[in-house]
Amino acid sequence: RPQSSARSLSFWIQAGMTQEDLDLYEFAPLGYLTLNEAAIISRANLTAAVLLGIERSKLVNGRFRRWIVPEDLETWDRYFSNLVLSEKKLTACITLKRGDGSTFPARFEGLKIHGTSGRQLIRIAVSDISDIRKAEKDLRAREERVLLQARMLDAVGDAVIAVDTDHKIIFWNEAATRT
């Protein structure tokens, strides 16, 4: 592992990066991956390894596809193929699996670049969107409860009018429109 870290540090020094640049890359809130045209990971920041719950050495030089859940492999293949063909930044939401087998929804923002050797490389920023998915689920559940309550109030034969603390009408049932 120390040899791998030394090689990585040597790469960044040769690239003209300062320690501050390296820290920003390594400890960014997003996982950063560089893949070759065969989707083999050539570089990964520390955050990417932490997101996947594995050591970086087990991530680099491996196929990224192995971290995708089976039901999203087709989406990943299409996304990666489009990245290779496009000159634009592309996004996708794909579920990833961690080293311990647990899964999480991730958002990818990828872009094809041309490396110093002229080879095509793919850079992907990966973010865990579990909190966004949970908020969406909670919002849908809340909306369903409100719709159920509205249907129940519409079933009442008497007029029902709801007001907020400023006495503004925020809801009325069907019977209230007939009075």
CSV table of C-alpha atoms in Angstrom, one decimal:
chain,number,residue,atom,x,y,z
A,1,ARG,CA,0.0,0.0,0.0
A,2,PRO,CA,2.8,2.6,0.8
A,3,GLN,CA,4.2,1.9,-2.7
A,4,SER,CA,0.8,2.6,-4.3
A,5,SER,CA,0.5,5.9,-2.3
A,6,ALA,CA,4.0,6.9,-3.2
A,7,ARG,CA,3.3,6.2,-6.9
A,8,SER,CA,0.1,8.2,-6.6
A,9,LEU,CA,1.8,11.2,-4.9
A,10,SER,CA,4.5,11.1,-7.6
A,11,PHE,CA,1.9,11.3,-10.3
A,12,TRP,CA,0.3,14.4,-8.7
A,13,ILE,CA,3.6,16.1,-8.2
A,14,GLN,CA,4.5,15.5,-11.9
A,15,ALA,CA,1.1,16.9,-12.8
A,16,GLY,CA,2.1,20.1,-11.0
A,17,MET,CA,-0.5,19.7,-8.2
A,18,THR,CA,0.1,21.2,-4.8
A,19,GLN,CA,-0.6,19.4,-1.6
A,20,GLU,CA,-3.7,21.6,-1.3
A,21,ASP,CA,-4.9,20.5,-4.8
A,22,LEU,CA,-4.3,16.9,-3.8
A,23,ASP,CA,-6.2,17.3,-0.5
A,24,LEU,CA,-9.2,18.9,-2.4
A,25,TYR,CA,-9.2,15.9,-4.8
A,26,GLU,CA,-8.8,13.2,-2.2
A,27,PHE,CA,-11.3,14.6,0.4
A,28,ALA,CA,-13.9,16.0,-2.0
A,29,PRO,CA,-17.5,15.2,-1.1
A,30,LEU,CA,-17.8,13.4,-4.4
A,31,GLY,CA,-16.1,10.2,-5.6
A,32,TYR,CA,-13.9,10.9,-8.6
A,33,LEU,CA,-13.0,8.1,-11.0
A,34,THR,CA,-11.0,8.0,-14.2
A,35,LEU,CA,-11.7,5.0,-16.5
A,36,ASN,CA,-10.2,3.9,-19.7
A,37,GLU,CA,-12.2,3.1,-22.9
A,38,ALA,CA,-12.7,-0.5,-21.5
A,39,ALA,CA,-14.2,0.9,-18.2
A,40,ILE,CA,-11.2,-0.1,-16.2
A,41,ILE,CA,-10.5,2.3,-13.3
A,42,SER,CA,-7.1,3.9,-13.6
A,43,ARG,CA,-7.6,6.5,-10.9
A,44,ALA,CA,-9.9,6.9,-7.9
A,45,ASN,CA,-10.0,9.4,-5.1
A,46,LEU,CA,-10.3,8.4,-1.5
A,47,THR,CA,-14.0,9.4,-1.4
A,48,ALA,CA,-14.8,6.9,-4.2
A,49,ALA,CA,-13.2,4.1,-2.2
A,50,VAL,CA,-15.1,5.2,1.0
A,51,LEU,CA,-18.4,5.3,-0.9
A,52,LEU,CA,-17.9,1.8,-2.1
A,53,GLY,CA,-16.6,0.7,1.3
A,54,ILE,CA,-13.3,-0.8,0.0
A,55,GLU,CA,-9.6,0.0,-0.1
A,56,ARG,CA,-8.6,2.0,-3.1
A,57,SER,CA,-6.1,-0.6,-4.1
A,58,LYS,CA,-9.0,-3.0,-4.7
A,59,LEU,CA,-10.7,-0.4,-6.9
A,60,VAL,CA,-7.9,0.7,-9.2
A,61,ASN,CA,-7.2,-1.5,-12.2
A,62,GLY,CA,-10.5,-3.2,-11.8
A,63,ARG,CA,-13.7,-3.1,-14.0
A,64,PHE,CA,-16.1,-0.5,-12.6
A,65,ARG,CA,-19.0,-2.7,-13.8
A,66,ARG,CA,-18.5,-5.0,-10.9
A,67,TRP,CA,-19.8,-2.3,-8.5
A,68,ILE,CA,-23.1,-2.0,-10.4
A,69,VAL,CA,-26.2,-3.9,-9.2
A,70,PRO,CA,-27.3,-6.5,-11.8
A,71,GLU,CA,-30.6,-4.8,-12.5
A,72,ASP,CA,-28.7,-1.6,-13.5
A,73,LEU,CA,-26.0,-3.2,-15.7
A,74,GLU,CA,-27.8,-2.4,-18.9
A,75,THR,CA,-28.3,1.2,-17.9
A,76,TRP,CA,-24.6,1.4,-17.0
A,77,ASP,CA,-23.5,-0.1,-20.4
A,78,ARG,CA,-25.7,2.3,-22.3
A,79,TYR,CA,-24.4,5.3,-20.2
A,80,PHE,CA,-20.8,4.4,-20.6
A,81,SER,CA,-21.1,3.8,-24.4
A,82,ASN,CA,-22.8,7.2,-24.7
A,83,LEU,CA,-19.9,8.8,-22.7
A,84,VAL,CA,-17.4,7.3,-25.1
A,85,LEU,CA,-19.2,8.7,-28.1
A,86,SER,CA,-20.2,12.1,-26.7
A,87,GLU,CA,-18.3,15.3,-26.2
A,88,LYS,CA,-20.8,16.5,-23.6
A,89,LYS,CA,-21.2,15.9,-19.9
A,90,LEU,CA,-23.8,13.1,-19.3
A,91,THR,CA,-25.6,12.1,-16.1
A,92,ALA,CA,-27.2,8.9,-14.9
A,93,CYS,CA,-28.6,7.5,-11.7
A,94,ILE,CA,-27.4,4.0,-11.0
A,95,THR,CA,-27.5,1.8,-7.9
A,96,LEU,CA,-24.0,0.7,-6.7
A,97,LYS,CA,-23.1,-2.1,-4.4
A,98,ARG,CA,-20.5,-1.7,-1.7
A,99,GLY,CA,-17.8,-4.1,-0.7
A,100,ASP,CA,-20.0,-5.5,2.1
A,101,GLY,CA,-22.9,-6.1,-0.3
A,102,SER,CA,-25.1,-3.2,0.7
A,103,THR,CA,-26.4,-0.9,-2.0
A,104,PHE,CA,-27.0,2.8,-2.5
A,105,PRO,CA,-28.4,5.0,-5.3
A,106,ALA,CA,-25.7,7.1,-7.0
A,107,ARG,CA,-25.7,10.0,-9.4
A,108,PHE,CA,-23.0,10.0,-12.1
A,109,GLU,CA,-21.7,13.0,-14.0
A,110,GLY,CA,-19.3,11.9,-16.6
A,111,LEU,CA,-17.3,13.4,-19.4
A,112,LYS,CA,-14.9,12.1,-22.0
A,113,ILE,CA,-11.5,13.7,-22.0
A,114,HIS,CA,-8.3,13.1,-24.0
A,115,GLY,CA,-5.4,12.1,-21.9
A,116,THR,CA,-1.8,13.3,-22.3
A,117,SER,CA,-1.0,10.2,-24.4
A,118,GLY,CA,-3.9,11.0,-26.7
A,119,ARG,CA,-6.0,8.1,-25.4
A,120,GLN,CA,-9.6,8.7,-24.5
A,121,LEU,CA,-10.4,8.7,-20.8
A,122,ILE,CA,-13.7,8.9,-19.0
A,123,ARG,CA,-14.0,11.0,-15.8
A,124,ILE,CA,-16.9,10.3,-13.6
A,125,ALA,CA,-18.0,12.2,-10.4
A,126,VAL,CA,-20.1,9.9,-8.2
A,127,SER,CA,-22.4,11.1,-5.4
A,128,ASP,CA,-24.5,9.1,-3.0
A,129,ILE,CA,-28.1,10.3,-3.4
A,130,SER,CA,-29.7,8.2,-0.7
A,131,ASP,CA,-30.9,11.3,1.2
A,132,ILE,CA,-32.5,12.7,-2.0
A,133,ARG,CA,-34.3,9.3,-2.7
A,134,LYS,CA,-35.5,9.2,1.0
A,135,ALA,CA,-36.8,12.7,0.8
A,136,GLU,CA,-38.6,11.9,-2.5
A,137,LYS,CA,-40.2,8.8,-0.9
A,138,ASP,CA,-41.2,10.7,2.2
A,139,LEU,CA,-42.8,13.4,0.0
A,140,ARG,CA,-44.7,10.9,-2.0
A,141,ALA,CA,-46.0,9.3,1.2
A,142,ARG,CA,-47.1,12.7,2.5
A,143,GLU,CA,-48.9,13.5,-0.8
A,144,GLU,CA,-50.7,10.2,-0.7
A,145,ARG,CA,-51.9,10.9,2.9
A,146,VAL,CA,-53.1,14.4,1.9
A,147,LEU,CA,-55.0,12.9,-1.1
A,148,LEU,CA,-56.6,10.2,1.1
A,149,GLN,CA,-57.6,12.9,3.7
A,150,ALA,CA,-59.1,15.0,0.8
A,151,ARG,CA,-61.1,12.0,-0.5
A,152,MET,CA,-62.4,11.3,3.0
A,153,LEU,CA,-63.5,14.9,3.5
A,154,ASP,CA,-65.2,14.9,0.1
A,155,ALA,CA,-67.2,11.9,1.3
A,156,VAL,CA,-68.6,14.0,4.2
A,157,GLY,CA,-72.0,15.5,3.3
A,158,ASP,CA,-71.4,18.7,5.3
A,159,ALA,CA,-69.2,21.6,4.1
A,160,VAL,CA,-65.7,21.5,5.5
A,161,ILE,CA,-63.4,24.5,5.1
A,162,ALA,CA,-59.8,24.5,6.4
A,163,VAL,CA,-58.0,27.7,7.2
A,164,ASP,CA,-54.4,28.4,8.2
A,165,THR,CA,-53.2,30.6,11.1
A,166,ASP,CA,-53.7,33.7,9.0
A,167,HIS,CA,-57.3,32.7,8.4
A,168,LYS,CA,-56.6,32.0,4.7
A,169,ILE,CA,-58.6,29.1,3.2
A,170,ILE,CA,-56.2,26.3,2.4
A,171,PHE,CA,-58.7,23.5,1.6
A,172,TRP,CA,-62.4,22.9,1.1
A,173,ASN,CA,-64.4,19.8,0.3
A,174,GLU,CA,-66.9,19.2,-2.4
A,175,ALA,CA,-69.9,20.0,-0.2
A,176,ALA,CA,-68.5,23.5,0.6
A,177,THR,CA,-68.8,24.4,-3.1
A,178,ARG,CA,-72.5,23.7,-3.1
A,179,THR,CA,-73.4,26.0,-0.2
